[in-house]
Short mmCIF file of C-alpha atoms in Angstrom, two decimals:
data_model
loop_
_atom_site.label_atom_id
_atom_site.label_comp_id
_atom_site.label_asym_id
_atom_site.label_seq_id
_atom_site.Cartn_x
_atom_site.Cartn_y
_atom_site.Cartn_z
CA MET K 1 -7.67 -31.70 -75.45
CA THR K 2 -5.29 -33.11 -72.85
CA ARG K 3 -6.62 -35.86 -70.63
CA ALA K 4 -3.50 -35.97 -68.50
CA GLU K 5 -0.07 -34.38 -68.60
CA ILE K 6 3.26 -34.23 -66.89
CA VAL K 7 4.41 -30.63 -66.59
CA VAL K 8 8.15 -30.21 -66.05
CA ASP K 9 9.47 -26.84 -64.91
CA LEU K 10 12.94 -26.48 -66.38
CA SER K 11 13.57 -23.35 -64.32
CA ALA K 12 13.31 -25.57 -61.24
CA VAL K 13 15.92 -27.91 -62.73
CA ARG K 14 18.24 -24.98 -63.37
CA HIS K 15 17.69 -23.72 -59.83
CA ASN K 16 18.50 -27.12 -58.35
CA VAL K 17 21.65 -27.63 -60.41
CA ALA K 18 22.93 -24.14 -59.65
CA HIS K 19 22.21 -24.67 -55.95
CA LEU K 20 24.06 -27.99 -55.96
CA ARG K 21 27.03 -26.46 -57.78
CA GLU K 22 27.35 -23.75 -55.15
CA LEU K 23 26.98 -26.22 -52.30
CA VAL K 24 29.62 -28.75 -53.42
CA SER K 25 32.22 -26.36 -54.88
CA PRO K 26 35.10 -26.82 -55.61
CA ALA K 27 33.84 -30.25 -56.64
CA GLU K 28 31.92 -30.18 -59.92
CA VAL K 29 28.47 -31.57 -60.72
CA MET K 30 27.37 -34.38 -62.98
CA VAL K 31 23.61 -34.41 -63.58
CA VAL K 32 22.30 -37.92 -64.11
CA VAL K 33 19.70 -38.00 -66.89
CA LYS K 34 19.24 -41.75 -67.33
CA ALA K 35 15.78 -43.34 -67.62
CA ASP K 36 14.52 -40.39 -69.69
CA GLY K 37 15.67 -37.91 -67.10
CA TYR K 38 13.97 -39.78 -64.24
CA GLY K 39 10.74 -39.35 -66.19
CA HIS K 40 11.26 -35.62 -66.74
CA GLY K 41 12.55 -35.77 -70.33
CA MET K 42 16.22 -36.53 -70.91
CA LEU K 43 16.95 -34.07 -73.70
CA GLU K 44 15.24 -31.09 -72.11
CA VAL K 45 16.68 -31.74 -68.65
CA ALA K 46 20.15 -32.23 -70.10
CA ARG K 47 19.95 -28.86 -71.83
CA ALA K 48 18.73 -27.14 -68.66
CA ALA K 49 21.47 -28.81 -66.61
CA ARG K 50 24.16 -27.59 -69.00
CA GLU K 51 22.65 -24.11 -68.92
CA ALA K 52 22.93 -24.17 -65.12
CA GLY K 53 26.60 -25.13 -65.28
CA ALA K 54 26.65 -28.91 -64.95
CA THR K 55 30.12 -30.00 -66.10
CA TRP K 56 29.08 -33.60 -66.81
CA LEU K 57 25.99 -35.58 -67.74
CA GLY K 58 25.59 -39.21 -66.75
CA VAL K 59 23.54 -42.00 -68.30
CA ALA K 60 23.26 -45.73 -67.78
CA VAL K 61 23.28 -47.20 -71.30
CA MET K 62 24.89 -46.27 -74.59
CA GLU K 63 21.60 -45.68 -76.37
CA GLU K 64 20.94 -42.84 -73.96
CA ALA K 65 24.39 -41.38 -74.53
CA LEU K 66 24.05 -41.53 -78.30
CA ALA K 67 20.60 -39.90 -78.15
CA LEU K 68 22.15 -36.98 -76.29
CA ARG K 69 24.89 -36.66 -78.88
CA ALA K 70 22.34 -36.84 -81.71
CA ALA K 71 20.43 -34.00 -80.03
CA GLY K 72 23.54 -31.82 -80.10
CA ASP K 73 25.08 -32.24 -76.66
CA THR K 74 28.88 -32.06 -76.91
CA GLY K 75 29.99 -31.82 -73.28
CA PRO K 76 31.55 -34.43 -71.01
CA LEU K 77 29.23 -37.43 -70.88
CA LEU K 78 29.69 -40.65 -68.89
CA CYS K 79 28.00 -43.98 -69.62
CA TRP K 80 28.36 -46.92 -67.23
CA LEU K 81 26.24 -49.98 -67.98
CA ALA K 82 27.30 -52.44 -70.67
CA VAL K 83 26.85 -56.15 -71.36
CA PRO K 84 29.23 -58.73 -72.86
CA GLY K 85 29.59 -58.17 -76.60
CA GLU K 86 28.63 -54.50 -76.38
CA ASP K 87 29.73 -52.50 -79.41
CA TYR K 88 31.74 -49.61 -77.97
CA ALA K 89 32.67 -48.10 -81.33
CA PRO K 90 29.64 -45.79 -81.78
CA ALA K 91 30.08 -44.38 -78.27
CA LEU K 92 33.80 -43.82 -78.77
CA GLU K 93 33.19 -42.14 -82.13
CA ALA K 94 30.73 -39.83 -80.37
CA GLU K 95 33.32 -39.04 -77.66
CA VAL K 96 31.27 -40.67 -74.92
CA VAL K 97 33.31 -41.62 -71.85
CA VAL K 98 32.66 -45.28 -71.06
CA THR K 99 33.14 -47.25 -67.86
CA ALA K 100 34.88 -50.57 -67.28
CA TYR K 101 34.28 -52.92 -64.34
CA THR K 102 36.38 -55.88 -65.54
CA VAL K 103 39.58 -56.75 -67.38
CA GLU K 104 37.43 -57.99 -70.26
CA GLN K 105 35.67 -54.64 -70.53
CA VAL K 106 38.97 -52.76 -70.50
CA GLU K 107 40.22 -54.98 -73.31
CA ALA K 108 37.00 -54.58 -75.31
CA VAL K 109 37.17 -50.78 -75.06
CA ALA K 110 40.85 -50.82 -76.03
CA ALA K 111 40.14 -53.06 -79.03
CA ALA K 112 37.33 -50.78 -80.19
CA ALA K 113 39.61 -47.76 -79.87
CA ARG K 114 42.37 -49.45 -81.88
CA SER K 115 39.91 -50.33 -84.63
CA LEU K 116 38.97 -46.65 -84.87
CA GLY K 117 42.54 -45.39 -84.65
CA ARG K 118 41.80 -43.26 -81.62
CA THR K 119 42.30 -43.12 -77.87
CA ALA K 120 39.22 -43.92 -75.81
CA GLU K 121 38.28 -41.92 -72.75
CA LEU K 122 37.74 -44.51 -70.02
CA GLN K 123 36.72 -44.50 -66.39
CA LEU K 124 37.05 -47.42 -63.98
CA LYS K 125 34.44 -48.36 -61.40
CA VAL K 126 35.30 -50.13 -58.17
CA ASP K 127 32.75 -51.88 -55.95
CA THR K 128 33.32 -50.48 -52.47
CA GLY K 129 30.40 -52.27 -50.81
CA LEU K 130 27.20 -51.87 -52.82
CA SER K 131 27.85 -55.32 -54.34
CA ARG K 132 26.38 -54.19 -57.65
CA GLY K 133 28.46 -52.87 -60.56
CA GLY K 134 32.21 -52.43 -60.33
CA ALA K 135 35.31 -54.48 -59.64
CA THR K 136 35.64 -56.09 -56.22
CA ALA K 137 38.67 -55.36 -54.07
CA ALA K 138 40.13 -58.68 -55.20
CA GLN K 139 39.58 -57.90 -58.88
CA TRP K 140 40.61 -54.26 -58.72
CA PRO K 141 44.42 -54.63 -59.08
CA ASP K 142 43.97 -56.68 -62.27
CA VAL K 143 41.51 -54.15 -63.72
CA VAL K 144 43.92 -51.32 -62.90
CA ALA K 145 46.85 -53.20 -64.45
CA ALA K 146 44.86 -53.87 -67.64
CA ALA K 147 43.89 -50.21 -67.84
CA ARG K 148 47.47 -49.08 -67.31
CA ALA K 149 48.67 -51.42 -70.07
CA ALA K 150 45.99 -50.11 -72.43
CA GLU K 151 46.96 -46.56 -71.52
CA ASP K 152 50.64 -47.29 -72.19
CA ALA K 153 49.65 -48.70 -75.59
CA GLY K 154 47.82 -45.49 -76.42
CA ASP K 155 44.43 -47.18 -76.68
CA VAL K 156 42.76 -45.57 -73.66
CA ARG K 157 43.14 -42.63 -71.34
CA VAL K 158 41.94 -43.33 -67.80
CA GLY K 159 40.31 -40.06 -66.82
CA GLY K 160 38.30 -41.20 -63.83
CA VAL K 161 37.84 -43.70 -61.00
CA TRP K 162 34.53 -43.96 -59.25
CA SER K 163 32.19 -45.94 -57.04
CA HIS K 164 28.65 -45.75 -55.66
CA LEU K 165 27.33 -45.57 -52.10
CA ALA K 166 24.71 -47.92 -50.69
CA CYS K 167 23.44 -46.04 -47.63
CA SER K 168 24.12 -42.34 -48.17
CA ASP K 169 20.52 -41.47 -47.30
CA GLU K 170 21.32 -42.71 -43.78
CA PRO K 171 24.18 -40.43 -42.74
CA ASP K 172 25.08 -42.44 -39.62
CA HIS K 173 25.12 -45.83 -41.32
CA PRO K 174 28.55 -47.47 -40.85
CA ALA K 175 28.64 -48.50 -44.51
CA ASN K 176 29.33 -44.87 -45.47
CA ASP K 177 32.65 -44.72 -43.61
CA ALA K 178 33.56 -48.21 -44.79
CA GLN K 179 32.87 -47.41 -48.43
CA GLU K 180 34.73 -44.13 -48.36
CA THR K 181 37.74 -45.87 -46.82
CA ALA K 182 37.56 -48.61 -49.47
CA PHE K 183 37.38 -45.96 -52.20
CA ARG K 184 40.47 -44.18 -50.92
CA ASP K 185 42.27 -47.53 -50.80
CA ALA K 186 41.25 -48.21 -54.41
CA LEU K 187 42.52 -44.80 -55.46
CA ARG K 188 45.90 -45.59 -53.92
CA VAL K 189 46.06 -48.85 -55.86
CA ALA K 190 45.35 -46.97 -59.08
CA GLU K 191 47.90 -44.27 -58.32
CA ASP K 192 50.57 -46.80 -57.33
CA ALA K 193 50.06 -48.41 -60.75
CA GLY K 194 50.74 -45.07 -62.41
CA LEU K 195 47.18 -44.00 -63.21
CA ARG K 196 46.41 -40.31 -62.70
CA PRO K 197 42.64 -39.92 -62.90
CA ARG K 198 41.43 -36.33 -63.14
CA TRP K 199 37.96 -37.25 -61.88
CA ARG K 200 37.45 -39.16 -58.65
CA HIS K 201 33.79 -39.48 -57.74
CA LEU K 202 31.84 -41.34 -55.11
CA ALA K 203 28.97 -39.10 -53.97
CA ASN K 204 25.42 -39.42 -55.24
CA SER K 205 22.71 -36.87 -54.41
CA ALA K 206 22.39 -37.73 -50.72
CA ALA K 207 26.14 -37.83 -50.15
CA ALA K 208 26.63 -34.61 -52.10
CA LEU K 209 24.22 -32.92 -49.71
CA LEU K 210 25.14 -34.65 -46.46
CA ARG K 211 28.72 -35.96 -46.64
CA PRO K 212 31.28 -33.34 -47.74
CA SER K 213 34.20 -35.76 -47.36
CA SER K 214 32.78 -37.91 -50.17
CA ARG K 215 32.67 -35.16 -52.80
CA PHE K 216 36.22 -35.52 -54.17
CA ASP K 217 36.39 -33.92 -57.67
CA LEU K 218 32.85 -34.58 -58.86
CA VAL K 219 29.41 -35.48 -57.49
CA ARG K 220 26.71 -37.35 -59.39
CA CYS K 221 23.32 -35.80 -58.71
CA GLY K 222 20.23 -37.50 -60.03
CA LEU K 223 17.18 -37.08 -57.80
CA ALA K 224 18.32 -33.80 -56.25
CA SER K 225 18.60 -32.24 -59.71
CA TYR K 226 14.88 -32.86 -60.14
CA GLY K 227 14.09 -31.20 -56.83
CA LEU K 228 13.26 -34.23 -54.70
CA SER K 229 14.87 -35.12 -51.42
CA PRO K 230 17.28 -38.07 -51.65
CA ALA K 231 17.17 -38.41 -47.86
CA PRO K 232 13.57 -37.65 -46.85
CA ASP K 233 14.05 -39.05 -43.34
CA VAL K 234 16.73 -36.42 -42.80
CA ARG K 235 15.26 -33.37 -44.55
CA ASP K 236 12.57 -32.62 -47.09
CA ALA K 237 13.21 -31.03 -50.48
CA ALA K 238 12.65 -27.49 -49.24
CA GLY K 239 15.01 -28.14 -46.33
CA PHE K 240 17.72 -28.97 -48.86
CA GLY K 241 16.90 -25.85 -50.91
CA LEU K 242 15.42 -27.88 -53.78
CA ARG K 243 12.37 -27.22 -55.96
CA PRO K 244 10.40 -30.19 -57.35
CA ALA K 245 10.25 -29.90 -61.13
CA MET K 246 7.41 -32.30 -61.98
CA THR K 247 3.65 -31.87 -61.72
CA ALA K 248 1.34 -34.71 -62.73
CA ARG K 249 -2.16 -33.51 -63.54
CA ALA K 250 -5.32 -34.74 -65.20
CA GLU K 251 -8.91 -33.67 -65.79
CA LEU K 252 -12.04 -35.28 -64.44
CA ALA K 253 -13.52 -37.32 -67.28
CA LEU K 254 -16.86 -37.90 -65.57
CA VAL K 255 -18.63 -36.74 -62.42
CA LYS K 256 -21.77 -38.46 -61.17
CA GLN K 257 -23.89 -39.16 -58.13
CA VAL K 258 -23.97 -42.65 -56.63
CA PRO K 259 -26.12 -43.94 -53.76
CA ALA K 260 -24.86 -44.35 -50.22
CA GLY K 261 -23.13 -47.66 -49.67
CA SER K 262 -22.00 -48.05 -53.29
CA GLY K 263 -18.98 -50.23 -53.97
CA VAL K 264 -16.33 -48.45 -56.01
CA SER K 265 -13.88 -49.97 -58.51
CA TYR K 266 -12.71 -53.59 -58.73
CA GLY K 267 -13.36 -55.79 -55.73
CA HIS K 268 -15.45 -53.11 -53.99
CA THR K 269 -12.55 -52.51 -51.61
CA TYR K 270 -14.00 -49.03 -51.08
CA VAL K 271 -17.65 -48.40 -50.25
CA THR K 272 -19.16 -44.92 -50.16
CA PRO K 273 -20.40 -43.66 -46.79
CA THR K 274 -23.81 -44.81 -45.63
CA ASP K 275 -24.58 -41.79 -43.47
CA THR K 276 -25.60 -39.58 -46.41
CA ALA K 277 -28.18 -39.86 -49.17
CA GLY K 278 -25.38 -40.36 -51.68
CA THR K 279 -22.07 -38.99 -52.83
CA THR K 280 -20.29 -37.59 -55.86
CA VAL K 281 -17.60 -39.68 -57.53
CA GLY K 282 -15.15 -38.43 -60.12
CA LEU K 283 -13.42 -40.49 -62.78
CA VAL K 284 -9.76 -39.62 -63.48
CA PRO K 285 -8.49 -41.02 -66.83
CA VAL K 286 -5.09 -42.35 -65.68
CA GLY K 287 -4.12 -45.71 -64.24
CA TYR K 288 -1.37 -48.23 -63.88
CA GLY K 289 -1.06 -48.39 -67.66
CA ASP K 290 0.24 -44.83 -67.35
CA GLY K 291 2.60 -45.60 -64.51
CA VAL K 292 0.25 -44.67 -61.66
CA PRO K 293 1.14 -47.30 -59.06
CA ARG K 294 -1.61 -49.80 -58.28
CA ALA K 295 -0.21 -49.66 -54.75
CA ALA K 296 -1.75 -46.18 -54.55
CA SER K 297 -5.19 -47.78 -54.33
CA SER K 298 -7.09 -46.36 -51.33
CA ARG K 299 -3.80 -44.87 -50.10
CA ALA K 300 -2.50 -41.95 -52.13
CA GLU K 301 -4.14 -38.54 -52.14
CA VAL K 302 -4.79 -36.09 -54.96
CA LEU K 303 -5.99 -32.49 -55.01
CA ALA K 304 -9.47 -32.25 -56.53
CA ASP K 305 -12.38 -29.88 -56.05
CA GLY K 306 -10.24 -27.68 -53.82
CA ARG K 307 -9.24 -30.34 -51.32
CA ARG K 308 -7.08 -33.38 -50.90
CA THR K 309 -8.91 -36.65 -51.21
CA THR K 310 -7.75 -40.25 -51.13
CA ILE K 311 -8.15 -42.47 -54.19
CA ALA K 312 -11.34 -44.50 -53.73
CA GLY K 313 -10.66 -48.17 -54.23
CA ARG K 314 -8.37 -49.84 -56.70
CA VAL K 315 -6.38 -48.04 -59.37
CA CYS K 316 -7.35 -49.57 -62.73
CA MET K 317 -5.31 -49.85 -65.92
CA ASP K 318 -6.73 -46.67 -67.47
CA GLN K 319 -8.51 -44.84 -64.69
CA LEU K 320 -9.04 -44.27 -61.01
CA VAL K 321 -11.98 -43.00 -58.99
CA LEU K 322 -12.31 -40.29 -56.36
CA ASP K 323 -15.02 -39.88 -53.73
CA LEU K 324 -15.58 -36.12 -53.95
CA GLY K 325 -18.18 -36.02 -51.18
CA ALA K 326 -21.90 -35.37 -50.95
CA GLY K 327 -21.62 -31.61 -51.35
CA SER K 328 -19.11 -31.51 -54.19
CA SER K 329 -19.55 -28.96 -56.96
CA ALA K 330 -16.96 -30.60 -59.20
CA ARG K 331 -17.67 -30.93 -62.89
CA ALA K 332 -16.19 -32.94 -65.73
CA GLY K 333 -13.12 -31.13 -67.05
CA ASP K 334 -12.00 -29.86 -63.65
CA GLU K 335 -8.32 -30.23 -62.83
CA VAL K 336 -6.94 -32.99 -60.63
CA LEU K 337 -3.38 -32.64 -59.32
CA LEU K 338 -1.86 -36.01 -58.55
CA TRP K 339 1.41 -34.55 -57.31
CA GLY K 340 3.50 -31.42 -57.72
CA ASP K 341 5.67 -29.11 -55.67
CA GLY K 342 2.99 -28.74 -52.98
CA SER K 343 2.54 -25.01 -53.47
CA HIS K 344 -1.18 -25.36 -54.24
CA GLY K 345 -1.83 -27.80 -51.43
CA GLU K 346 -1.36 -30.83 -53.66
CA PRO K 347 0.59 -33.92 -52.57
CA THR K 348 4.22 -34.25 -53.57
CA ALA K 349 5.93 -37.21 -55.20
CA GLN K 350 7.37 -37.95 -51.77
CA ASP K 351 3.83 -38.07 -50.33
CA TRP K 352 2.92 -40.59 -53.01
CA ALA K 353 6.05 -42.60 -52.30
CA GLU K 354 5.19 -42.85 -48.62
CA ALA K 355 1.60 -43.81 -49.41
CA CYS K 356 2.77 -46.54 -51.81
CA GLY K 357 5.60 -47.87 -49.66
CA THR K 358 8.28 -46.92 -52.18
CA ILE K 359 10.66 -44.05 -53.00
CA SER K 360 10.07 -40.86 -54.93
CA TYR K 361 12.56 -42.04 -57.58
CA GLU K 362 10.07 -44.72 -58.62
CA ILE K 363 7.04 -42.42 -58.58
CA VAL K 364 8.49 -39.90 -61.05
CA THR K 365 10.47 -42.35 -63.18
CA ARG K 366 7.68 -44.84 -63.84
CA VAL K 367 4.98 -42.32 -64.76
CA GLY K 368 4.38 -42.12 -68.49
CA GLY K 369 2.16 -44.17 -70.76
CA ARG K 370 -0.51 -41.91 -72.18
CA PHE K 371 0.43 -38.85 -70.18
CA VAL K 372 1.62 -36.01 -72.40
CA ARG K 373 4.79 -34.33 -71.22
CA ARG K 374 4.99 -30.54 -71.42
CA HIS K 375 8.04 -28.47 -70.51
CA VAL K 376 7.79 -24.95 -69.14
CA GLY K 377 10.43 -22.52 -67.95
CA ALA K 378 12.72 -22.93 -70.95
CA GLN K 379 15.23 -20.12 -71.36
CA VAL K 380 14.25 -17.47 -73.86
CA GLY K 381 15.64 -18.35 -77.25
CA ALA K 382 16.55 -21.92 -76.29
CA GLN K 383 15.40 -24.58 -78.69
CA VAL K 384 13.32 -27.21 -76.96
CA GLY K 385 13.91 -30.85 -77.82
CA ALA K 386 11.70 -32.96 -79.99
CA GLN K 387 10.13 -34.77 -77.04
CA VAL K 388 8.18 -31.75 -75.81
CA GLY K 389 4.50 -32.54 -76.06
CA ALA K 390 5.23 -36.12 -77.02
CA ARG K 391 3.58 -39.02 -75.35
CA VAL K 392 5.74 -40.43 -72.61
CA GLY K 393 6.98 -44.00 -72.63
CA GLY K 394 7.33 -46.14 -69.52
CA GLY K 395 10.30 -45.30 -67.33
CA ALA K 396 13.23 -47.53 -66.49
CA ASP K 397 14.35 -48.41 -63.01
CA ALA K 398 16.10 -45.46 -61.42
#
């Protein structure tokens, strides 16, 4: 028995990665698998991405990187989010490439490398205008000088310089030109100091698709690898040649008749029509405890009983309710598609994002809880990771 499941089509992931590789060549592709693969399953997606030719994988935190290594991944792997006092040694021992934003981080990585008697693979991140992670323009020369000194000492090898765009989903936004100019300036500073990074990367999914000048040596594709549009106001997923990989489905737990004018769910924010003798409501056993946004209340649609219908009233912690109509023939156990690739008439994650006033990144990454994740489309003979069929934990911010 499966009350609710997330079905991830790994063949769609492979299609998307291969498509991105062809599009951005000669630049290479890093597939970002942080936050449990944007809710799709980090280990399985990582394997599919490698199968499709992704040169690099990218994660946020070291625990994610080490989990990939423990699962057998041996390819180039970049990690970029650390806190003061972070222990770099396990990552360096596992040949994870780490990122430094500050002089202190460069020195900490170098010290960890010396303690291990090895040379650490290091990349430097510059803040070109997102005002998030990375060294500011004022800090950058000092970070570069510290990295060059550590490289001269044999403690690190600076293999990459990178940054992140703020407005790449808006191709005409002036920040895109400004950030690319700032990135080129930062590269010149690094090169003037004697650094020779093999990998220069700025483009995320939207820039990889829409801004060829930002591709440099490598692009970092997160959302696009999962088949969702990173710039939905410009083009939908199909318009970018992408195939959504995730379907969220459940079964009706209960179907019953209620009288006309019945209040539904907490607060009675939805009332059944009064122009019929009554209506059929269906109970779907998923809620905000499973990552279904409460903001979907009376807004998002699902596919049930052969048609799209809007959630009736408030999403609860464990369940939500549908008004299936007076003439419904639905029965308990029937399938409900919350979102998918749209091929059966169901909503997409982008549809849910628009209904909830958010982005598709959040819809797919936050879903979890008591959903069971199932992977399909694995290559024949490929071993599937231990998370297949496991219950899904809550997602991290994408």
